[in-house]
Coordinates of C-alpha atoms in Angstrom, one line a residue:
Chain C
M1 CA -0.1 -0.1 -0.1
S2 CA 1.4 2.7 -1.1
V3 CA -0.4 5.2 0.3
T4 CA 0.6 4.3 3.7
V5 CA 4.5 5.8 2.7
P6 CA 4.5 9.7 2.8
A7 CA 3.3 9.1 7.0
I8 CA 6.0 7.4 7.9
R9 CA 8.6 9.6 6.3
Q10 CA 7.1 12.3 8.2
N11 CA 7.4 10.1 11.2
R12 CA 11.2 9.8 10.4
P13 CA 13.5 13.1 11.2
G14 CA 14.9 13.8 7.7
P15 CA 18.5 15.5 7.0
R16 CA 16.0 19.0 6.4
R17 CA 14.2 18.4 9.6
I18 CA 17.6 18.3 11.9
S19 CA 18.9 21.1 10.5
N20 CA 15.8 23.1 11.2
R21 CA 16.0 21.7 14.6
A22 CA 19.8 23.0 15.5
L23 CA 19.3 25.9 13.8
L24 CA 16.4 26.5 16.0
Y25 CA 18.4 25.8 18.6
L26 CA 21.3 27.9 18.1
A27 CA 18.5 31.4 17.9
L28 CA 17.7 29.9 21.0
V29 CA 21.1 30.0 23.4
F30 CA 21.7 33.5 20.8
Y31 CA 18.8 34.8 22.2
L32 CA 19.5 33.5 25.9
T33 CA 22.8 34.3 26.0
I34 CA 22.5 38.1 25.5
A35 CA 19.2 38.1 27.9
V36 CA 21.1 36.3 30.6
F37 CA 23.9 36.8 30.1
P38 CA 24.3 39.8 32.4
L39 CA 23.0 38.7 35.3
Y40 CA 25.5 35.3 35.3
W41 CA 27.6 38.3 34.9
M42 CA 26.2 40.2 38.1
M43 CA 26.1 36.9 40.1
M44 CA 30.3 36.5 39.6
A45 CA 30.9 39.8 41.0
A46 CA 28.3 39.3 44.2
F47 CA 30.1 36.0 45.1
K48 CA 33.9 36.5 43.5
S49 CA 36.3 36.8 46.3
D50 CA 37.3 40.6 46.1
T51 CA 40.7 39.6 44.9
D52 CA 39.6 36.7 42.5
L53 CA 37.4 40.3 41.1
I54 CA 39.9 42.5 40.0
D55 CA 43.2 40.0 39.2
T56 CA 43.6 39.8 35.9
S57 CA 45.9 37.3 35.4
V58 CA 42.3 34.2 34.6
S59 CA 39.3 34.1 32.7
P60 CA 37.1 36.7 34.4
F61 CA 34.2 33.9 33.3
W62 CA 34.4 31.2 36.2
F63 CA 36.2 31.8 39.5
R64 CA 39.5 30.8 41.0
R65 CA 39.7 31.7 44.8
P66 CA 36.4 30.1 46.4
L67 CA 32.8 31.4 47.1
T68 CA 32.3 34.0 49.1
L69 CA 28.9 35.8 51.1
T70 CA 31.3 38.4 51.8
H71 CA 29.2 41.3 49.9
F72 CA 25.8 40.1 51.1
D73 CA 27.0 40.0 54.8
Q74 CA 28.2 43.9 54.4
L75 CA 25.4 44.5 52.6
F76 CA 23.0 43.7 55.2
L77 CA 26.1 44.8 58.6
H78 CA 27.6 47.9 57.1
T79 CA 24.6 49.3 55.1
N80 CA 20.7 50.8 55.0
F81 CA 19.5 47.8 52.1
M82 CA 17.3 46.1 54.6
T83 CA 15.9 49.9 55.4
W84 CA 15.6 49.6 51.2
Y85 CA 14.2 46.9 51.2
W86 CA 11.5 47.5 53.3
N87 CA 10.5 50.7 52.8
T88 CA 9.8 49.3 48.9
Y89 CA 7.4 47.1 50.2
V90 CA 6.3 49.0 52.2
I91 CA 5.6 51.5 50.0
A92 CA 4.2 49.6 47.0
A93 CA 1.9 47.6 49.2
F94 CA 1.2 51.2 50.4
V95 CA 0.8 51.8 46.8
L96 CA -1.3 48.2 45.6
L97 CA -3.7 49.4 48.3
I98 CA -4.3 52.6 47.2
T99 CA -4.7 51.6 43.8
L100 CA -8.0 48.8 44.6
A101 CA -9.9 50.7 47.0
I102 CA -9.7 53.2 44.0
C103 CA -9.4 51.0 41.3
V104 CA -11.8 48.2 41.6
P105 CA -15.0 50.3 41.8
A106 CA -14.4 52.5 39.0
A107 CA -13.9 48.7 37.2
Y108 CA -17.1 48.3 38.2
A109 CA -18.9 50.7 37.5
L110 CA -16.8 51.3 34.3
A111 CA -18.2 47.9 32.9
R112 CA -21.3 46.8 34.0
L113 CA -23.3 50.2 35.2
H114 CA -23.9 51.4 31.4
V115 CA -22.3 55.3 32.2
P116 CA -23.1 57.0 29.8
G117 CA -19.1 58.5 28.3
G118 CA -17.8 55.4 30.0
E119 CA -15.1 54.1 27.2
K120 CA -14.5 57.5 27.0
I121 CA -14.1 57.7 30.7
A122 CA -11.5 54.2 30.5
I123 CA -9.7 55.4 27.2
G124 CA -8.9 59.1 28.6
L125 CA -7.5 57.6 32.0
F126 CA -6.1 54.3 30.5
M127 CA -3.9 56.9 27.8
T128 CA -2.4 59.2 30.6
Y129 CA -0.5 56.1 31.1
L130 CA 1.2 57.5 28.8
V131 CA 2.4 60.3 29.8
P132 CA 6.2 59.4 31.7
P133 CA 7.2 60.7 34.5
T134 CA 9.6 62.8 32.9
L135 CA 7.5 65.3 32.0
L136 CA 6.2 65.7 35.7
F137 CA 9.0 65.2 37.5
L138 CA 9.9 68.9 37.7
P139 CA 6.5 70.3 38.8
L140 CA 5.5 67.1 41.2
S141 CA 8.8 68.5 43.2
Q142 CA 7.9 71.6 43.4
V143 CA 4.1 71.0 44.7
I144 CA 5.1 67.2 46.4
S145 CA 8.1 69.6 48.2
G146 CA 6.1 73.0 48.9
G147 CA 2.6 72.1 48.3
L148 CA 2.8 69.4 50.4
G149 CA 5.9 69.9 52.7
L150 CA 6.7 65.9 51.7
G151 CA 10.2 66.7 51.1
N152 CA 13.3 64.2 51.4
N153 CA 10.4 62.2 52.1
K154 CA 9.1 58.1 51.2
W155 CA 5.6 58.5 52.0
A156 CA 5.5 61.0 49.3
L157 CA 5.9 58.0 46.7
V158 CA 2.8 56.5 48.3
L159 CA 0.9 59.7 47.4
V160 CA 2.8 59.8 43.8
Y161 CA 2.8 56.0 42.0
P162 CA -0.6 55.6 42.1
S163 CA -0.8 58.1 39.4
F164 CA 1.1 56.1 36.7
T165 CA -0.4 51.7 38.7
I166 CA -4.6 53.9 38.2
P167 CA -4.2 54.3 34.5
F168 CA -3.0 50.7 33.6
C169 CA -4.6 48.7 36.5
L170 CA -8.6 50.6 36.3
W171 CA -8.1 48.7 32.9
L172 CA -6.8 45.3 33.5
L173 CA -10.2 45.5 35.6
I174 CA -12.4 46.2 33.2
G175 CA -11.1 43.4 30.8
F176 CA -11.8 41.1 33.8
F177 CA -14.6 42.0 35.2
K178 CA -16.7 42.5 31.3
R179 CA -15.3 38.9 31.5
V180 CA -17.9 38.3 34.2
P181 CA -21.2 36.7 32.9
L182 CA -24.0 39.4 33.5
E183 CA -26.3 35.7 33.7
I184 CA -25.1 35.6 37.7
E185 CA -25.3 39.2 38.9
E186 CA -29.2 38.7 38.1
A187 CA -29.7 35.5 38.8
A188 CA -28.1 37.0 42.2
L189 CA -31.0 39.9 42.1
V190 CA -33.8 37.9 41.4
D191 CA -32.8 35.6 44.3
G192 CA -34.2 38.4 46.5
C193 CA -29.5 40.0 46.6
N194 CA -29.9 44.0 46.1
R195 CA -27.1 45.4 44.4
V196 CA -24.8 45.5 46.3
Q197 CA -24.7 42.0 47.9
A198 CA -24.8 41.2 44.6
V199 CA -21.6 42.9 43.5
I200 CA -20.1 41.5 47.1
R201 CA -21.2 38.3 47.5
V202 CA -21.0 37.1 43.7
V203 CA -19.8 39.1 41.2
L204 CA -16.2 40.3 43.7
P205 CA -16.2 36.5 45.1
V206 CA -15.5 35.7 40.8
S207 CA -13.2 38.4 39.7
V208 CA -11.1 37.5 42.8
P209 CA -8.2 35.9 39.8
G210 CA -8.5 38.9 38.3
I211 CA -7.7 41.5 41.4
L212 CA -5.2 39.6 41.8
T213 CA -3.2 39.8 39.4
T214 CA -3.9 43.5 38.8
A215 CA -2.9 44.1 42.9
I216 CA 0.6 42.0 41.6
F217 CA 1.1 44.2 38.5
A218 CA 0.3 47.7 40.8
F219 CA 3.0 45.9 42.7
T220 CA 4.9 45.8 40.3
L221 CA 5.6 48.8 39.1
A222 CA 6.1 50.7 42.2
Q223 CA 9.4 49.1 42.2
Q224 CA 10.1 49.8 38.4
D225 CA 10.3 53.9 39.0
F226 CA 13.6 55.3 39.8
V227 CA 12.5 59.0 38.2
Y228 CA 10.3 60.2 41.1
A229 CA 13.3 58.0 43.4
L230 CA 15.7 60.1 42.4
T231 CA 13.1 63.3 42.7
F232 CA 11.7 63.4 46.2
T233 CA 13.7 61.0 48.2
S234 CA 17.1 62.1 49.4
S235 CA 18.3 60.9 52.3
S236 CA 19.4 56.7 52.4
S237 CA 16.5 56.5 55.9
Q238 CA 14.1 57.4 53.4
Q239 CA 15.5 55.2 49.7
L240 CA 13.8 52.6 48.0
L241 CA 15.9 49.9 46.6
N242 CA 15.9 51.3 43.0
V243 CA 18.1 54.7 44.9
G244 CA 19.5 53.8 47.4
I245 CA 21.9 50.8 46.6
P246 CA 23.9 52.9 44.2
A247 CA 23.8 55.8 46.2
S248 CA 25.6 54.7 49.0
L249 CA 27.7 51.9 47.7
I250 CA 29.4 53.7 44.6
R251 CA 30.9 57.3 47.0
G252 CA 32.3 58.8 44.0
D253 CA 35.1 57.3 42.1
I254 CA 34.6 53.9 44.4
Y255 CA 32.6 51.4 43.6
F256 CA 31.6 48.4 45.9
W257 CA 30.9 46.3 42.6
G258 CA 30.7 43.0 44.5
E259 CA 28.4 44.6 47.0
L260 CA 26.0 46.3 44.6
M261 CA 25.2 43.3 42.4
A262 CA 24.6 41.3 45.2
A263 CA 21.9 44.4 46.6
A264 CA 20.8 44.1 42.4
L265 CA 20.2 40.6 42.3
M266 CA 18.7 40.4 46.0
A267 CA 16.1 42.8 45.1
G268 CA 15.9 43.0 41.1
I269 CA 15.2 38.9 41.2
P270 CA 11.7 38.8 43.0
V271 CA 10.7 41.5 40.8
A272 CA 11.1 39.9 38.4
I273 CA 9.3 37.0 39.2
L274 CA 6.1 38.8 39.9
Y275 CA 6.1 40.7 36.3
N276 CA 7.1 37.4 34.8
V277 CA 4.2 36.0 35.9
F278 CA 2.2 38.8 34.8
L279 CA 3.3 39.7 31.6
D280 CA 0.5 38.2 29.3
Y281 CA -2.2 39.7 30.8
F282 CA 0.3 43.4 30.5
V283 CA 1.1 42.7 26.8
E284 CA -3.2 41.7 26.8
G285 CA -4.3 45.0 28.2
I286 CA -1.7 47.2 26.2
T287 CA -3.1 45.6 23.1
G288 CA -6.0 46.6 23.7
G289 CA -7.6 43.3 25.2
A290 CA -9.1 44.6 27.4
L291 CA -12.0 46.5 25.1
R292 CA -13.3 43.3 23.7
G293 CA -14.0 42.1 26.4
Chain Z
M1 CA -33.5 29.2 46.2
R2 CA -37.6 30.4 47.0
P3 CA -40.7 29.1 44.7
L4 CA -40.4 29.5 41.4
S5 CA -43.4 31.9 42.0
I6 CA -41.8 34.7 44.5
R7 CA -38.5 34.6 41.8
V8 CA -40.9 34.6 39.0
R9 CA -41.8 37.6 41.0
R10 CA -38.6 39.4 41.9
A11 CA -37.6 39.3 38.3
A12 CA -40.2 41.5 37.3
V13 CA -39.0 43.7 40.1
V14 CA -35.7 43.4 38.4
E15 CA -36.3 44.1 35.1
R16 CA -38.1 47.3 36.5
R17 CA -35.6 47.7 38.8
V18 CA -33.0 48.5 35.8
R19 CA -35.6 49.6 33.1
G20 CA -37.2 52.2 35.8
R21 CA -36.4 54.5 39.0
G22 CA -33.3 52.3 39.9
A23 CA -32.0 54.2 35.8
W24 CA -31.4 57.1 37.6
L25 CA -30.2 55.5 41.0
K26 CA -28.0 53.4 38.7
L27 CA -26.1 56.2 36.4
A28 CA -25.5 58.5 39.6
T29 CA -23.5 55.5 41.5
G30 CA -21.5 54.6 38.5
Y31 CA -20.3 58.9 38.3
L32 CA -19.5 58.7 41.7
L33 CA -17.1 54.8 41.7
T34 CA -16.1 56.0 39.1
L35 CA -14.9 59.8 40.0
P36 CA -11.9 59.1 42.8
A37 CA -9.4 57.3 39.6
I38 CA -10.5 61.0 37.6
L39 CA -9.9 63.3 40.4
Y40 CA -6.6 60.9 41.6
I41 CA -5.2 60.7 37.7
L42 CA -6.6 64.8 38.0
L43 CA -4.6 66.2 40.6
L44 CA -1.7 64.3 40.3
V45 CA -1.5 64.2 36.5
G46 CA -3.7 66.5 35.2
Y47 CA -2.4 69.4 37.3
P48 CA 1.3 68.5 37.5
F49 CA 1.1 69.5 33.7
L50 CA -0.8 72.7 34.2
L51 CA 1.5 73.4 36.4
S52 CA 4.4 72.5 34.7
L53 CA 2.7 74.5 31.1
Y54 CA 2.6 77.5 33.4
F55 CA 6.4 76.6 35.4
S56 CA 7.3 77.0 31.5
V57 CA 6.6 80.7 30.6
N58 CA 7.8 82.3 33.5
R59 CA 10.7 81.9 36.0
V60 CA 10.5 79.6 38.5
F61 CA 13.2 77.9 40.4
I62 CA 13.2 75.1 43.4
G63 CA 11.6 77.1 46.3
G64 CA 9.0 78.5 44.9
E65 CA 11.0 81.1 43.8
Y66 CA 8.8 83.8 41.7
Q67 CA 10.8 85.7 39.0
G68 CA 8.1 86.9 36.3
F69 CA 6.4 85.8 32.6
V70 CA 9.1 85.3 30.6
G71 CA 6.2 84.2 27.5
A72 CA 8.2 82.1 24.7
G73 CA 11.3 83.0 26.5
N74 CA 12.7 79.7 28.0
F75 CA 11.5 78.1 24.7
T76 CA 13.4 80.2 22.4
G77 CA 16.6 80.0 24.8
L78 CA 16.4 75.9 24.2
L79 CA 16.4 76.5 20.9
D80 CA 19.6 77.7 19.7
N81 CA 21.2 76.2 22.9
P82 CA 23.6 73.3 21.7
V83 CA 23.2 71.4 24.3
F84 CA 19.4 71.0 23.7
Q85 CA 20.1 71.0 20.0
R86 CA 22.2 67.4 21.3
A87 CA 19.9 66.6 23.6
F88 CA 17.4 66.7 21.3
W89 CA 19.0 65.2 18.5
N90 CA 19.8 62.5 20.7
T91 CA 16.8 61.4 22.2
L92 CA 15.0 61.1 19.3
G93 CA 18.4 58.6 17.7
F94 CA 18.2 56.4 20.7
T95 CA 14.7 56.5 20.5
F96 CA 14.8 55.4 16.6
F97 CA 17.2 53.5 16.2
S98 CA 17.2 51.2 19.7
E99 CA 13.0 51.3 18.4
I100 CA 14.7 49.6 15.2
A101 CA 17.2 46.6 17.2
K102 CA 14.6 45.9 19.0
A103 CA 12.7 45.2 16.0
V104 CA 15.0 42.5 14.3
L105 CA 15.9 41.2 17.5
G106 CA 11.7 40.9 18.6
I107 CA 10.8 39.1 15.4
G108 CA 13.8 36.5 15.2
L109 CA 12.0 36.3 19.0
A110 CA 8.1 36.3 18.1
F111 CA 9.2 33.1 16.0
L112 CA 11.1 31.2 18.5
L113 CA 8.2 31.7 21.3
L114 CA 6.0 30.1 18.0
Q115 CA 8.4 26.8 18.1
P116 CA 7.7 24.0 20.7
L117 CA 10.1 23.6 23.1
F118 CA 11.9 21.7 25.7
G119 CA 10.8 24.3 29.4
K120 CA 9.2 26.7 27.5
K121 CA 7.4 28.8 30.1
I122 CA 11.0 29.1 32.2
V123 CA 12.6 29.5 28.8
R124 CA 10.8 32.3 28.4
A125 CA 11.6 33.9 31.6
F126 CA 14.4 33.9 30.8
L127 CA 14.3 35.3 27.9
M128 CA 12.4 38.0 29.5
L129 CA 14.4 39.0 32.5
P130 CA 16.3 41.8 30.2
F131 CA 12.5 43.4 30.6
T132 CA 10.8 42.3 33.8
L133 CA 14.0 43.4 36.5
P134 CA 14.0 46.4 37.4
F135 CA 16.5 48.9 34.4
A136 CA 17.3 51.0 37.3
L137 CA 18.5 48.2 39.1
S138 CA 19.9 45.6 35.8
L139 CA 22.1 49.5 34.9
L140 CA 24.3 48.6 38.0
G141 CA 25.7 45.2 35.2
W142 CA 25.7 47.2 32.2
Q143 CA 28.2 49.8 34.3
W144 CA 30.1 47.1 35.6
M145 CA 30.6 45.6 32.2
Y146 CA 31.3 48.8 30.3
D147 CA 33.7 49.3 33.4
P148 CA 36.9 50.7 32.0
E149 CA 39.4 48.6 33.1
F150 CA 37.4 45.6 34.3
S151 CA 35.2 45.8 31.1
I152 CA 33.6 41.5 30.2
I153 CA 32.6 43.3 26.3
N154 CA 36.4 44.3 25.4
Y155 CA 38.1 40.8 27.6
L156 CA 35.4 39.3 24.5
F157 CA 36.0 41.0 21.7
G158 CA 39.2 42.2 23.0
H159 CA 41.7 39.6 24.6
E160 CA 39.3 36.3 23.5
L161 CA 38.4 37.1 19.8
H162 CA 40.0 40.4 18.7
W163 CA 37.3 41.7 17.4
F164 CA 38.9 45.2 19.3
Q165 CA 42.4 46.3 18.8
Q166 CA 43.8 48.0 21.7
P167 CA 43.2 50.1 22.7
Y168 CA 40.1 48.5 23.5
P169 CA 36.6 50.6 23.2
D170 CA 36.4 52.9 26.3
W171 CA 32.6 52.6 27.0
L172 CA 31.5 55.6 28.8
G173 CA 35.1 57.6 28.5
D174 CA 34.9 58.1 25.3
P175 CA 31.9 60.2 23.3
F176 CA 30.9 57.4 20.7
W177 CA 31.8 54.6 22.9
S178 CA 29.1 55.6 25.1
Y179 CA 26.8 56.4 22.4
L180 CA 26.8 52.8 21.5
A181 CA 27.1 52.0 24.7
I182 CA 23.5 54.4 25.8
L183 CA 22.1 52.6 22.4
I184 CA 23.3 48.4 23.6
V185 CA 21.1 48.7 27.4
N186 CA 17.9 50.3 25.4
I187 CA 18.2 47.0 22.8
W188 CA 18.5 45.6 25.6
R189 CA 16.1 46.4 28.1
G190 CA 13.0 45.8 25.6
F191 CA 13.9 43.3 22.6
P192 CA 11.5 40.5 25.1
F193 CA 8.7 42.8 24.8
A194 CA 8.9 43.4 21.0
G195 CA 9.5 39.9 20.8
V196 CA 5.9 39.6 23.4
I197 CA 4.2 42.1 20.8
I198 CA 4.9 40.8 17.5
L199 CA 3.7 37.5 18.9
A200 CA 1.2 39.5 20.1
G201 CA 0.6 40.1 16.6
L202 CA 0.7 36.4 14.7
T203 CA -0.7 34.5 17.7
S204 CA -4.1 36.9 16.9
I205 CA -4.5 35.9 13.5
P206 CA -7.7 33.1 14.3
G207 CA -6.5 29.8 11.0
D208 CA -10.0 30.0 9.8
L209 CA -9.6 33.5 8.6
L210 CA -6.6 32.2 6.4
D211 CA -8.4 29.3 5.7
A212 CA -12.1 31.6 4.2
A213 CA -8.9 33.9 2.1
K214 CA -7.8 30.7 0.2
V215 CA -11.3 28.9 0.5
D216 CA -12.4 32.6 -1.3
G217 CA -8.4 32.2 -3.7
A218 CA -7.3 35.1 -1.9
G219 CA -3.7 35.1 -3.2
F220 CA -0.2 35.5 -0.9
F221 CA -0.6 39.2 -1.8
R222 CA -4.2 40.0 -1.3
T223 CA -4.1 37.6 2.6
W224 CA -1.2 39.5 3.7
H225 CA -3.4 43.3 2.6
Y226 CA -7.0 42.8 3.7
V227 CA -6.3 39.7 6.2
I228 CA -3.1 39.8 7.4
T229 CA -1.4 43.4 8.4
P230 CA -5.4 45.0 9.3
I231 CA -4.8 42.7 12.0
I232 CA -2.0 42.8 12.7
A233 CA -0.7 46.5 11.9
P234 CA -3.2 47.1 15.4
I235 CA -1.0 45.6 17.9
L236 CA 2.6 46.1 16.7
F237 CA 1.7 50.0 16.7
I238 CA 0.1 49.6 19.6
G239 CA 3.5 47.6 21.3
L240 CA 5.5 51.2 18.9
I241 CA 4.3 53.4 20.7
Y242 CA 4.5 52.3 24.0
D243 CA 7.9 51.7 23.3
V244 CA 8.3 54.6 22.1
T245 CA 7.2 56.5 24.8
F246 CA 9.4 54.5 27.9
T247 CA 12.4 55.9 25.5
I248 CA 12.1 58.8 25.0
G249 CA 11.0 59.7 28.2
D250 CA 13.5 57.6 29.8
L251 CA 16.4 58.8 32.4
T252 CA 17.1 56.0 33.9
A253 CA 19.9 54.2 31.7
V254 CA 21.6 58.2 30.4
Y255 CA 21.4 59.0 33.9
R256 CA 23.0 55.7 35.8
L257 CA 25.9 54.9 32.8
T258 CA 27.0 58.5 32.2
Q259 CA 24.7 61.1 33.1
G260 CA 25.0 62.5 29.2
G261 CA 28.4 62.3 29.3
P262 CA 31.2 62.6 27.4
G263 CA 30.8 66.2 27.0
Y264 CA 27.5 66.4 26.2
A265 CA 27.9 62.5 23.7
T266 CA 25.1 61.1 25.4
E267 CA 23.4 63.8 26.9
T268 CA 19.3 63.2 26.0
L269 CA 15.9 65.4 27.2
P270 CA 15.8 64.1 30.4
M271 CA 19.0 64.2 31.7
E272 CA 19.0 67.9 30.4
A273 CA 15.9 68.8 32.2
W274 CA 16.8 66.9 35.5
Q275 CA 20.2 69.3 35.2
V276 CA 19.1 72.2 34.5
G277 CA 15.7 71.9 36.8
I278 CA 16.6 69.6 40.1
V279 CA 20.3 70.1 39.6
G280 CA 20.7 73.5 38.6
G281 CA 16.6 75.0 40.4
N282 CA 15.4 76.3 37.1
L283 CA 11.6 74.9 37.5
G284 CA 10.8 76.8 35.0
Q285 CA 13.3 76.4 31.6
G286 CA 12.6 72.3 32.7
S287 CA 10.0 72.8 32.3
A288 CA 10.6 73.8 28.9
I289 CA 12.6 71.5 28.1
T290 CA 10.7 67.6 29.5
L291 CA 7.9 69.8 26.7
A292 CA 9.6 69.0 23.8
L293 CA 9.0 65.7 24.5
F294 CA 5.2 66.7 24.7
P295 CA 5.0 66.7 20.9
F296 CA 5.7 62.9 20.1
L297 CA 3.8 62.2 22.8
L298 CA 0.5 63.2 21.6
I299 CA 1.5 61.5 18.1
G300 CA 1.8 58.7 20.1
V301 CA -1.3 58.8 21.4
V302 CA -3.2 59.9 19.0
I303 CA -2.1 56.7 17.4
F304 CA -2.7 55.1 20.0
L305 CA -6.3 55.6 20.1
R306 CA -6.8 55.3 16.7
M307 CA -5.4 51.6 16.5
L308 CA -6.8 50.6 19.6
Y309 CA -10.9 51.4 17.7
R310 CA -9.9 50.0 14.9
R311 CA -8.6 46.6 16.7
E312 CA -11.4 46.9 19.0
S313 CA -14.5 47.3 16.1
L314 CA -12.6 43.7 13.7

């Protein structure tokens, strides 16, 4: 039966398929190298001893003297690293709470209550996400330190960060709420709930995954900022990781490379992991998936 | 569960509440719930923006020193200022060249991510690291990679591969190489995002749509023009606009690596605004510099909106 021959041939890896596969993995190695090498290089600096770090007689890609945790010790014992970590997470947590408190009701209203002009409001608010901090940091510095007396105060950041978390989180939440079937809310109304009860007992529990996702995003986004933190905080005790690490570990021309890299890794990797969890929603949010619901 | 007759009656009540008496209440609640979000954005984005417009036509200094109206003075002063010109063209140059490189690398990455790979989720997480790490922190790693003495890039391409001749590039101290250094970190940070956006574009075309086009006798070019482009283009544009606004307004890379130097080789508008506005305390002049970014952002927003609506109407 000659009919079955093509099928068999397809299953056998021909030379062309093998070379395609090789090409694919070559490309993969190329991209992985570009993406991960700086991180590997940071890790080497973080764990190598200082003498090993500047020893040019051996290949810098690997280590000769035993790896050490000295840089980490230095970081915890002789810098404000824990303070910056605490500041960063506390600020991010408050930003998350403010963002949710403002966005959940607004998103519900814009997704469900058929407010006239609701879509225009949603899009208008989302567009402010495209206004970069660079355009606002000068006037805001005046408002924060002049008007509100919050100069060199980390709490100023709690106030400012929602200005970029709200637009995107609102947008995402609208998308999530639109996906909750209208029928279950109506069913709750029919069963004797009023609208508030229906929202609290039926709509919100169903939306928990969406709300959690948004919360993660607000939390992550608050840790990505550099410009506002640089503008509004100057003393070490008020700083967040992104600003405190270089401010304290680069003294004039002296760079404490080992400590810098150790700190950057410990600060950055948790954010990278959280952001990665969120990435698909981020892309969908940007490309307008939220509008279609 | 209530008896059926009661449920039917309740349904009628609900129906009436939704249609009639409750309608205005629902409307009021709707606006009321939206109000905090609108107010927050108006106060922390709208108001500062107006303030920066106000600053830009006045002589204003940090600490609230106000020295009178200057009209377009802050702007005209910029036009024949060589530092501003340099910053302006550098900002556009960094954005333009890095977008091209990101697009090229992003296309490759998107096709790579389309393939079945072993452990794809983890592989993707690694590939996304440049984008997901806070830029301010990964830049510290780059600063170490560009170190004048211990640059690993020079070690690899000079000492090992002999592509570079002695003297090796002074990455952050030479005008040409520092320009390239800033460009490289921008590309590195943005190519994973370009990749996932392009991937989103590629996977957004429903297979049956392509089949339908084929059945209807559309050739490659017709399919491309009438089916593929209208679906992919808005997604790519939206991603591009997002990335452009990020790159064009980014202070982090230049601030961390070169502070605009050597000389003004890598000066950008955000960096100059920082130096004039915060370091020099001249808020009026600084605001005028940041507002030079505004036309580009406005164009971005307009295209963004058009694409968003086009996507929606599909």
